[in-house]
Amino acid sequence: MRKILIGTALSTAAVMAAGSVYANDELIKLSQDAKQWVMPTGNYANTRHSTLKQITADNVGKLQVAWTFSTGVLRGHEGAPLVIGDMMYLHGPFPNPVYALNLKDENKIVWKYEATQDPNVIPVMCCDTVNRGLSYADGKIFLSQSDTTLVALDAKTGKVVWSVKNGDPGKGETSTGAPHVIKDKVLVGISGGEFGVRGSVTAYDLKTGQRKWRGYSMGPDSDTLIDPVKTTHLGKPVGPNSGTNTFQGDQWQIGGGTTWGWYSYDPDLNLMYYGTGNPSTWNPKQRPGDNRWSMTVFARDVDTGAARWVYQMTPHDEWDYDGINEMILADQQIGGQTRKTLVHFDRNGLGYTLDRTNGDLLVADKYDPKVNWTTGVDMNKASPTYGRPAVVPQFSTEHNGEDVNSKNICPAALGTKDEQPAAYSPDTGLFYVPTNHVCMDYEPFEVEYVSGQPYVGATLSMYPGPNEKGAMGNFIAWDASKGKIAWTKPEKFSVWSGALATAGGIAFYGTLEGYLKAVRISDGKELWKFKTPSGIIGNVFTYEYQGKQFVGVYSGIGGWAGIGMAAGLEKSTEGLGAVGGYRELAKYTALGGTLFVFAIPS
């Protein structure tokens, strides 16, 4: 087996090498302890890998339910709890309750926080009222509420230490992503691309909530924090006004590019990484140009927000292939050389491997062979279209035009993978990816922008992709150094949960009909499964307490794939096309909102 080094971005040596001192030293120390789960994605590298190995491929079949906990909310449950010392901190969808449980005292509720939010925020949350989790640092629990209020709670009492409003729901701005703590800052994004929201990432002071910087996805250089000379795209300076000159007129002001995904961080480089979402509207005819910097990987300096490099994956998006999915940091052998890589599984169906130091594009290949909107990415550095995907006219909604229903586009708008995070195992050098095998028909139409109203401009229908015997999803192992699938495990419905890989030789994931499954990481053989009461769209996590390893996941159907059930929608084109595609789900599961925790009996 070749050796592939993981960029953990967590070691004390790495912190010192960054030449800076963290205000949240406690978080750094805690994150080195595999017995706890102290960040939304497990660690700064977003690997979702645990070195715990009490549960192995040999004994995982003995897993049983250890305990459960209801959040009291029946909507989609994304993300995962935090485990810090004797405490577990849980969150829920709107109205975003937070619970602190004492693991030492039979999981007793120590405190509960529930904000008073205007229910009018619900209609402007495009794809269910989900929330992707909490963060911890400096004795505080951080929650980004649906109404965009960022709240710092005292971890011992649940009392509000400070709060700040990050957006305006009246304009369609909402919050579904988890806040991320890096150094002395709390980083939050914004949702609302379907309402013409202009995306941004904002850094707030960890102790006071004071705003330190905000970097927009598009706009003048002063807004995007892009330097025309120092910021690069595929190795070349982006030039002046790069965030406005590929929009027509002032379209950039309602340009989309929202930032509701996951953030990773490399302390050696002092860079944070994240992706931006679709441009607004979904009708490409109304926004000529590449629409930079939507659909883009950003590398920003954490201290100042200054953009070091960018890479736009889907210029002039025509299919709603948001680029917000997680960036996984791992050092890999590529071409006989160890590279500090960033691996990203985009909604557009392409798996990207980039050099995270400078944005050099190393690999870009389909991680579902049935992706058909593109023949692939131009990898010739001498080519004028280097780094761009070649679009197939038959599946181009721009080429076919307004009021034309372009059929059989693969993947559907929800992508070959949505926000549910993949995992990486340094033991195999492979990435374990939950995927969708879904295609669509897409008909764009002219739409007028009205602040706070949907700004979509397209009608969609979704259905299973070809040649998979009706399967709408796969769980795959991916070799990011070569751009190749190592193995594939089909699933009846899309795999909409976050994956977990462990040193015990196992990968865990959940299914939309409600199964939590364990597979062998070497070949994908299913070793164990358990049917929970509701579909799983949460992220699997693990921890150790009092000498025993536990594995947990939320059971609660919803999210974009489950929006029909969660919101009681009936028409096939509702839920931005997802209702018809996932209508069969109602025959296999029901609404829920429960944390399930498993262990091997003593």
XYZ file of C-alpha atoms in Angstrom:
602
model
C 0.000 0.000 0.000
C 1.415 3.394 -0.964
C 1.882 5.841 1.856
C -0.287 8.933 1.769
C 0.219 11.515 4.481
C -2.757 13.196 6.033
C -2.746 16.976 6.437
C -4.291 16.925 9.884
C -3.695 20.632 10.448
C -3.996 19.900 14.161
C -0.589 19.230 15.631
C 1.027 21.588 18.114
C 4.089 21.748 15.882
C 1.951 22.908 12.992
C 0.371 25.572 15.151
C 3.774 26.919 16.143
C 4.939 26.784 12.534
C 2.097 29.062 11.586
C 3.829 31.792 13.555
C 0.725 32.767 15.490
C -0.816 32.075 18.867
C -4.379 30.873 19.075
C -6.863 32.528 21.398
C -8.598 29.156 21.649
C -5.649 26.948 22.696
C -8.074 24.682 24.530
C -9.761 23.753 21.244
C -6.442 22.818 19.660
C -5.614 20.561 22.575
C -9.047 18.950 22.590
C -8.994 18.311 18.869
C -5.926 16.096 19.256
C -7.937 13.724 21.462
C -9.793 11.159 19.336
C -12.015 10.346 22.291
C -13.862 13.619 21.709
C -15.628 15.207 18.730
C -14.970 18.912 19.121
C -15.504 20.361 15.629
C -18.334 20.076 13.100
C -16.182 17.957 10.762
C -13.962 16.348 13.386
C -10.782 18.285 12.595
C -9.524 21.277 10.646
C -8.576 19.090 7.677
C -12.222 17.969 7.327
C -11.120 14.330 7.007
C -13.888 12.939 9.233
C -11.419 10.211 10.212
C -11.055 8.840 13.739
C -8.092 6.909 15.122
C -10.417 5.055 17.496
C -10.342 1.339 16.752
C -12.229 -0.468 19.481
C -14.940 -1.092 16.889
C -13.415 -3.082 14.041
C -14.424 -4.905 10.882
C -14.396 -8.113 12.952
C -16.750 -6.986 15.728
C -18.880 -4.216 14.203
C -21.653 -6.736 13.624
C -22.252 -6.726 17.389
C -23.185 -3.022 17.538
C -26.374 -2.288 19.445
C -28.269 0.840 20.423
C -26.733 2.254 23.599
C -29.075 5.224 24.030
C -31.250 7.715 22.137
C -32.377 11.311 22.528
C -35.226 13.215 20.846
C -34.701 16.842 19.867
C -38.439 17.463 19.809
C -38.395 18.746 16.221
C -39.760 16.892 13.179
C -37.731 18.354 10.284
C -34.455 17.464 8.602
C -31.587 16.788 11.027
C -28.217 17.503 9.389
C -24.801 17.816 11.017
C -23.712 16.083 14.231
C -23.386 16.803 17.959
C -20.189 17.830 19.730
C -18.610 15.716 22.489
C -16.395 17.628 24.914
C -15.300 16.000 28.151
C -18.365 14.739 30.025
C -20.721 16.796 27.879
C -22.528 16.319 24.590
C -24.032 19.331 22.800
C -26.881 18.684 20.355
C -28.648 20.974 17.913
C -31.833 20.824 15.866
C -33.475 22.444 12.848
C -35.661 25.550 13.211
C -36.294 26.829 15.849
C -32.731 25.612 16.496
C -32.851 24.143 20.004
C -29.512 23.378 21.644
C -29.176 20.776 24.403
C -26.298 20.126 26.777
C -26.303 16.530 28.052
C -24.204 15.175 30.914
C -22.810 11.830 29.745
C -21.695 11.093 33.291
C -25.229 11.402 34.689
C -27.329 9.176 32.397
C -27.327 11.852 29.665
C -29.247 14.278 31.868
C -30.229 17.583 30.247
C -28.036 20.201 31.932
C -29.487 23.098 29.945
C -31.550 23.864 26.872
C -31.359 26.958 24.675
C -34.122 27.872 22.261
C -34.203 31.260 20.609
C -37.326 33.214 19.783
C -37.258 33.501 15.999
C -39.783 34.931 13.574
C -41.415 31.941 11.823
C -41.485 34.026 8.637
C -37.905 32.880 8.153
C -39.191 29.387 7.285
C -40.592 30.255 3.816
C -37.255 31.772 2.765
C -35.279 28.636 3.629
C -35.196 27.026 0.207
C -34.486 23.389 1.056
C -35.827 22.665 4.545
C -35.170 24.306 7.904
C -31.941 22.416 8.521
C -28.952 23.431 10.627
C -25.550 21.784 10.239
C -24.196 22.093 13.715
C -22.401 23.837 16.526
C -18.846 24.867 17.292
C -16.950 25.140 20.566
C -14.090 27.254 21.873
C -13.156 29.438 24.842
C -15.853 27.895 27.044
C -18.564 28.821 24.550
C -20.941 26.984 22.208
C -21.580 28.802 18.932
C -24.838 28.510 16.982
C -25.792 30.204 13.723
C -29.582 30.441 13.878
C -31.920 30.228 10.897
C -32.542 33.990 11.093
C -28.730 34.553 10.708
C -28.184 35.434 14.378
C -24.794 34.126 15.526
C -25.041 33.265 19.221
C -22.266 32.520 21.728
C -23.590 30.448 24.636
C -21.844 29.752 27.919
C -21.008 26.044 27.663
C -21.735 25.487 31.373
C -25.032 27.345 31.672
C -26.417 27.939 28.190
C -26.671 31.672 28.884
C -26.109 34.034 25.953
C -22.641 35.618 26.170
C -23.024 37.650 22.976
C -25.005 37.605 19.757
C -24.791 39.378 16.421
C -27.006 39.502 13.334
C -25.165 38.300 10.219
C -27.905 38.961 7.626
C -31.464 40.014 6.875
C -34.120 37.301 6.322
C -36.335 39.994 4.798
C -33.959 39.947 1.826
C -33.895 36.138 1.709
C -30.714 35.834 3.785
C -30.810 32.832 6.121
C -28.331 30.536 7.849
C -28.093 26.762 7.584
C -24.343 26.177 7.902
C -22.311 25.451 11.012
C -20.088 28.222 12.364
C -16.385 27.367 12.367
C -13.875 28.555 14.964
C -10.378 29.246 13.629
C -7.767 30.978 15.791
C -9.490 33.916 17.539
C -12.381 34.131 15.098
C -15.778 32.576 14.468
C -16.408 32.189 10.721
C -19.953 32.103 9.332
C -21.443 32.065 5.855
C -24.838 32.902 4.439
C -27.622 31.043 2.608
C -30.158 32.310 0.085
C -28.841 31.907 -3.448
C -32.401 31.226 -4.609
C -33.372 34.715 -3.409
C -30.613 36.672 -5.118
C -28.483 36.911 -1.970
C -24.842 37.909 -2.521
C -22.676 35.350 -0.751
C -20.054 36.195 1.865
C -17.969 34.781 4.691
C -17.682 36.883 7.840
C -15.208 36.639 10.719
C -16.307 37.643 14.222
C -14.150 38.019 17.301
C -14.324 34.884 19.439
C -14.646 36.761 22.729
C -16.758 39.779 21.829
C -18.624 39.091 18.586
C -17.107 42.167 16.955
C -16.911 41.875 13.178
C -13.318 41.600 11.953
C -13.735 41.135 8.202
C -16.182 40.106 5.516
C -15.243 38.657 2.133
C -17.930 38.639 -0.547
C -18.083 36.089 -3.360
C -18.523 38.764 -6.008
C -18.309 42.536 -6.227
C -15.481 45.085 -6.376
C -12.052 44.079 -5.096
C -12.668 45.963 -1.844
C -15.673 43.687 -1.186
C -14.179 40.370 -2.286
C -10.846 41.132 -0.542
C -9.124 40.131 -3.778
C -5.813 41.684 -4.824
C -5.697 42.001 -8.630
C -2.010 41.069 -8.681
C -1.451 38.833 -5.647
C -4.634 36.745 -5.883
C -4.308 34.042 -8.525
C -6.574 31.804 -10.576
C -4.779 28.738 -11.974
C -1.431 30.430 -11.367
C -2.198 33.776 -13.007
C -3.209 37.090 -11.388
C -6.980 37.564 -11.541
C -6.674 41.192 -12.633
C -8.749 44.195 -11.509
C -12.478 43.984 -10.843
C -12.589 40.213 -11.360
C -15.700 39.980 -9.169
C -17.719 42.362 -11.352
C -16.418 42.222 -14.913
C -17.996 38.860 -15.768
C -21.460 40.070 -14.803
C -23.679 42.308 -16.897
C -24.118 45.723 -15.289
C -24.977 45.504 -11.599
C -26.151 41.880 -11.716
C -23.331 41.016 -9.281
C -25.250 42.792 -6.505
C -27.778 39.927 -6.556
C -25.262 37.431 -7.860
C -25.603 34.467 -5.497
C -22.424 32.588 -4.613
C -23.652 31.824 -1.101
C -21.391 30.075 1.411
C -23.398 27.590 3.488
C -20.955 24.673 3.348
C -18.005 23.484 5.392
C -14.692 25.285 6.030
C -11.246 23.732 6.449
C -7.959 25.254 7.632
C -4.223 24.715 7.220
C -2.298 26.438 10.056
C 1.044 26.067 8.272
C -0.291 28.286 5.496
C -2.767 30.207 7.689
C -5.348 29.632 4.960
C -9.008 28.665 5.256
C -10.773 26.956 2.362
C -14.417 26.908 1.307
C -16.643 26.886 -1.774
C -19.260 29.266 -3.125
C -22.680 28.420 -4.495
C -24.701 29.008 -7.641
C -25.060 32.387 -9.326
C -28.525 33.953 -9.300
C -30.826 33.351 -11.151
C -31.020 29.721 -12.318
C -31.833 31.094 -15.792
C -28.375 31.477 -17.388
C -29.687 33.715 -20.193
C -30.323 36.494 -17.663
C -26.699 36.685 -16.468
C -24.189 36.540 -19.355
C -20.562 35.859 -18.492
C -18.626 33.562 -16.156
C -20.306 35.104 -13.077
C -17.156 35.123 -10.965
C -16.678 34.199 -8.197
C -19.668 31.902 -7.865
C -18.946 28.141 -8.051
C -15.454 28.809 -6.733
C -12.928 27.366 -4.289
C -11.563 30.213 -2.132
C -8.327 30.167 -0.141
C -8.321 33.088 2.309
C -5.915 34.351 4.937
C -7.693 33.865 8.261
C -6.290 37.006 9.873
C -7.294 39.470 7.163
C -9.698 37.605 4.887
C -7.455 38.388 1.908
C -7.934 35.896 -0.933
C -4.694 34.041 -1.758
C -6.088 32.044 -4.687
C -9.380 31.079 -6.291
C -10.511 28.399 -8.725
C -13.866 28.559 -10.509
C -15.115 25.047 -11.221
C -18.310 25.720 -13.183
C -18.098 29.088 -14.975
C -21.507 30.510 -15.928
C -23.347 27.717 -14.130
C -26.402 26.494 -16.048
C -27.580 23.701 -13.713
C -27.397 24.929 -10.066
C -24.225 22.963 -9.301
C -23.342 24.791 -6.054
C -19.656 24.518 -5.166
C -20.133 24.629 -1.389
C -19.123 21.038 -0.596
C -16.289 20.431 1.868
C -12.579 20.803 1.093
C -10.582 17.873 2.515
C -6.888 18.466 3.222
C -4.521 15.523 2.766
C -0.872 15.251 1.716
C -0.649 12.854 -1.224
C 1.914 11.350 -3.565
C 1.125 12.637 -7.054
C 3.521 12.105 -9.927
C 6.185 10.858 -7.543
C 6.014 14.036 -5.471
C 4.354 14.731 -2.125
C 1.838 17.517 -2.597
C -0.183 19.432 -0.026
C -3.543 18.748 -1.599
C -7.119 19.881 -1.269
C -9.739 17.355 -2.422
C -13.248 18.488 -3.322
C -16.234 16.491 -4.581
C -18.317 19.059 -6.400
C -22.026 19.046 -7.090
C -21.140 19.157 -10.813
C -19.990 15.512 -10.626
C -16.255 16.176 -10.832
C -13.755 15.230 -8.137
C -10.993 17.830 -7.895
C -7.513 17.570 -6.424
C -5.646 20.876 -6.105
C -2.401 21.997 -4.532
C -3.692 23.929 -1.542
C -0.621 26.149 -1.362
C -1.252 27.835 -4.706
C -4.432 26.447 -6.309
C -2.620 24.399 -8.941
C -5.120 21.987 -10.546
C -3.811 18.408 -10.338
C -6.820 16.130 -10.975
C -10.368 16.695 -12.248
C -12.406 13.593 -13.115
C -15.976 12.318 -12.931
C -16.785 10.430 -9.741
C -20.010 9.172 -11.318
C -19.310 7.886 -14.854
C -22.850 8.848 -15.930
C -22.166 12.590 -15.602
C -22.991 13.885 -19.096
C -23.203 17.701 -19.076
C -19.431 17.817 -19.661
C -16.884 15.664 -21.451
C -14.278 16.693 -18.889
C -11.957 19.488 -17.790
C -9.246 20.884 -20.056
C -6.002 19.948 -18.253
C -3.638 21.442 -20.870
C -1.947 24.405 -19.173
C -1.098 25.913 -22.566
C -4.731 25.918 -23.642
C -6.856 29.095 -23.489
C -9.582 27.009 -21.845
C -7.289 25.406 -19.252
C -9.235 24.423 -16.131
C -12.648 24.829 -17.754
C -15.132 22.008 -18.255
C -16.141 21.303 -21.861
C -19.939 21.667 -21.981
C -22.013 19.284 -24.114
C -24.505 21.420 -26.109
C -27.315 18.858 -25.803
C -27.329 19.295 -22.018
C -26.598 23.035 -21.966
C -29.579 25.051 -20.721
C -27.825 28.174 -22.034
C -27.443 26.681 -25.526
C -30.998 25.325 -25.643
C -32.447 28.598 -24.381
C -35.305 29.920 -22.278
C -38.589 28.029 -22.159
C -36.932 24.903 -23.562
C -36.990 21.781 -21.406
C -33.483 20.277 -21.570
C -33.874 16.586 -20.758
C -31.760 13.836 -19.188
C -29.074 16.078 -17.686
C -26.804 14.187 -15.277
C -26.375 14.961 -12.460
C -29.513 16.737 -11.274
C -29.248 20.128 -9.587
C -28.678 18.498 -6.195
C -25.440 17.193 -7.678
C -23.507 13.959 -7.639
C -22.932 14.957 -4.019
C -24.503 17.699 -1.940
C -23.216 19.115 1.361
C -23.074 15.751 3.154
C -19.309 15.394 3.807
C -17.020 12.640 2.563
C -14.346 11.021 4.741
C -10.665 10.222 4.184
C -8.633 7.336 5.577
C -4.846 7.686 5.800
C -4.722 3.901 6.176
C -5.926 3.333 2.603
C -5.311 6.731 1.044
C -8.900 6.624 -0.207
C -11.832 9.007 0.175
C -15.252 7.611 1.106
C -17.968 9.551 -0.647
C -21.780 9.576 -0.260
C -23.244 10.242 -3.705
C -26.447 10.826 -5.680
C -27.162 9.003 -8.941
C -29.926 11.332 -10.085
C -30.632 13.146 -13.376
C -33.076 15.900 -14.340
C -35.060 17.866 -16.882
C -34.413 21.612 -16.604
C -36.467 24.420 -18.151
C -35.245 27.995 -17.529
C -37.559 30.996 -17.823
C -37.296 34.745 -17.337
C -37.788 35.921 -13.766
C -37.854 39.372 -12.196
C -35.856 40.123 -9.064
C -37.904 41.255 -6.064
C -36.083 41.527 -2.743
C -37.074 38.729 -0.383
C -38.906 36.746 -3.060
C -37.729 33.558 -4.831
C -35.380 34.367 -7.720
C -35.081 30.948 -9.316
C -36.262 31.100 -12.916
C -36.290 27.377 -13.706
C -38.605 24.372 -13.430
C -36.996 21.011 -12.662
C -37.942 17.346 -12.590
C -35.632 14.699 -11.083
C -35.382 10.909 -11.468
C -32.884 8.034 -11.037
C -29.850 8.022 -13.313
C -29.323 5.396 -16.033
C -28.061 1.813 -15.722
C -28.244 1.490 -11.949
C -31.408 -0.659 -11.728
C -33.356 2.201 -10.196
C -30.684 3.045 -7.610
C -30.539 6.769 -6.801
C -27.246 6.687 -4.930
C -23.857 5.092 -4.395
C -21.328 4.989 -1.599
C -17.909 5.013 -3.260
C -14.209 4.866 -2.489
C -12.201 7.391 -4.529
C -8.489 7.589 -5.319
C -7.931 11.360 -5.475
C -4.343 11.051 -6.668
C -5.509 9.345 -9.863
C -9.122 10.431 -10.193
C -10.409 6.850 -10.119
C -13.204 4.989 -8.334
C -11.774 2.137 -6.235
C -15.137 0.533 -5.468
C -18.857 1.372 -5.575
C -21.767 0.258 -3.398
C -25.206 1.148 -4.897
C -28.108 2.300 -2.700
C -31.835 2.535 -3.458
C -31.931 6.229 -2.586
C -29.292 8.962 -2.597
C -26.741 8.672 0.195
C -27.448 11.943 1.977
C -25.494 11.490 5.224
C -21.954 12.487 6.106
C -19.472 9.598 6.114
C -17.060 8.520 8.844
C -13.876 6.473 8.451
C -12.069 4.884 11.400
C -8.798 3.165 12.195
C -10.884 0.061 12.839
C -11.064 -0.472 9.086
C -14.668 0.677 8.782
C -16.606 3.412 7.015
C -20.045 4.402 8.306
C -22.864 6.188 6.470
C -26.634 6.571 6.649
C -29.366 6.152 4.039
C -32.488 8.152 3.256
C -34.750 5.278 4.225
C -33.118 5.286 7.684
C -30.341 2.680 7.766
C -27.025 3.315 9.471
C -24.497 1.075 7.713
C -20.925 -0.058 8.289
C -18.737 -1.229 5.396
C -15.182 -2.480 5.134
C -13.004 0.347 3.833
C -10.874 -1.935 1.668
C -13.656 -3.248 -0.575
C -17.031 -1.804 0.521
C -18.424 -5.069 1.868
C -21.434 -4.361 4.091
C -20.745 -5.608 7.619
C -23.664 -4.249 9.652
C -26.803 -2.132 9.369
C -29.528 -0.842 11.687
C -32.877 0.669 10.678
C -33.669 3.889 12.534
C -37.219 5.292 12.577
C -36.534 8.124 10.123
C -34.288 8.819 7.151
C -30.691 9.773 7.904
C -29.295 13.028 6.530
C -27.013 13.711 9.501
C -23.286 13.082 9.733
C -21.944 9.987 11.486
C -19.572 10.727 14.378
C -17.681 8.734 16.991
C -16.231 9.239 20.460
C -14.973 7.262 23.421
C -16.347 7.610 26.935
C -15.318 5.686 30.030
C -13.309 3.254 27.943
C -16.022 2.469 25.372
C -16.232 3.643 21.758
C -19.580 4.970 20.577
C -20.894 5.764 17.092
C -23.797 8.155 16.645
C -26.019 9.780 14.028
C -29.199 11.849 13.795
C -32.319 10.141 12.421
C -34.632 12.750 10.906
C -35.658 12.885 7.241
C -35.613 16.224 5.438
C -33.111 18.384 3.620
C -33.449 18.936 -0.106
C -33.949 15.245 -0.909
C -36.571 14.861 1.825
C -38.206 18.272 1.530
C -41.439 16.741 0.227
C -41.951 14.796 3.438
C -40.535 17.470 5.744
C -42.660 20.306 4.348
C -45.690 18.338 3.170
C -45.204 19.187 -0.519
C -47.043 17.223 -3.206
C -46.357 18.551 -6.713
C -43.503 16.805 -8.509
C -41.779 20.076 -9.451
C -41.980 21.493 -5.911
C -38.931 21.540 -3.697
C -36.965 22.708 -6.755
C -37.768 19.408 -8.440
C -36.952 17.045 -5.573
C -40.514 16.137 -4.545
C -41.210 14.004 -7.605
C -37.763 12.427 -7.627
C -38.015 11.210 -4.031
C -41.748 10.492 -3.795
C -41.055 6.811 -3.046
C -39.334 7.750 0.224
C -42.691 7.993 1.992
C -43.115 4.225 1.563
C -39.947 3.515 3.556
C -39.663 6.088 6.320
C -41.441 8.817 8.300
C -40.592 12.123 9.968
C -38.339 12.037 13.001
C -35.810 13.871 15.103
C -33.767 11.524 17.277
C -30.100 10.998 18.021
C -29.087 7.318 17.963
C -25.901 6.229 19.736
C -24.463 2.718 19.286
C -21.833 0.645 21.068
C -20.692 -2.962 21.399
C -22.177 -4.421 24.605
C -19.714 -5.137 27.389
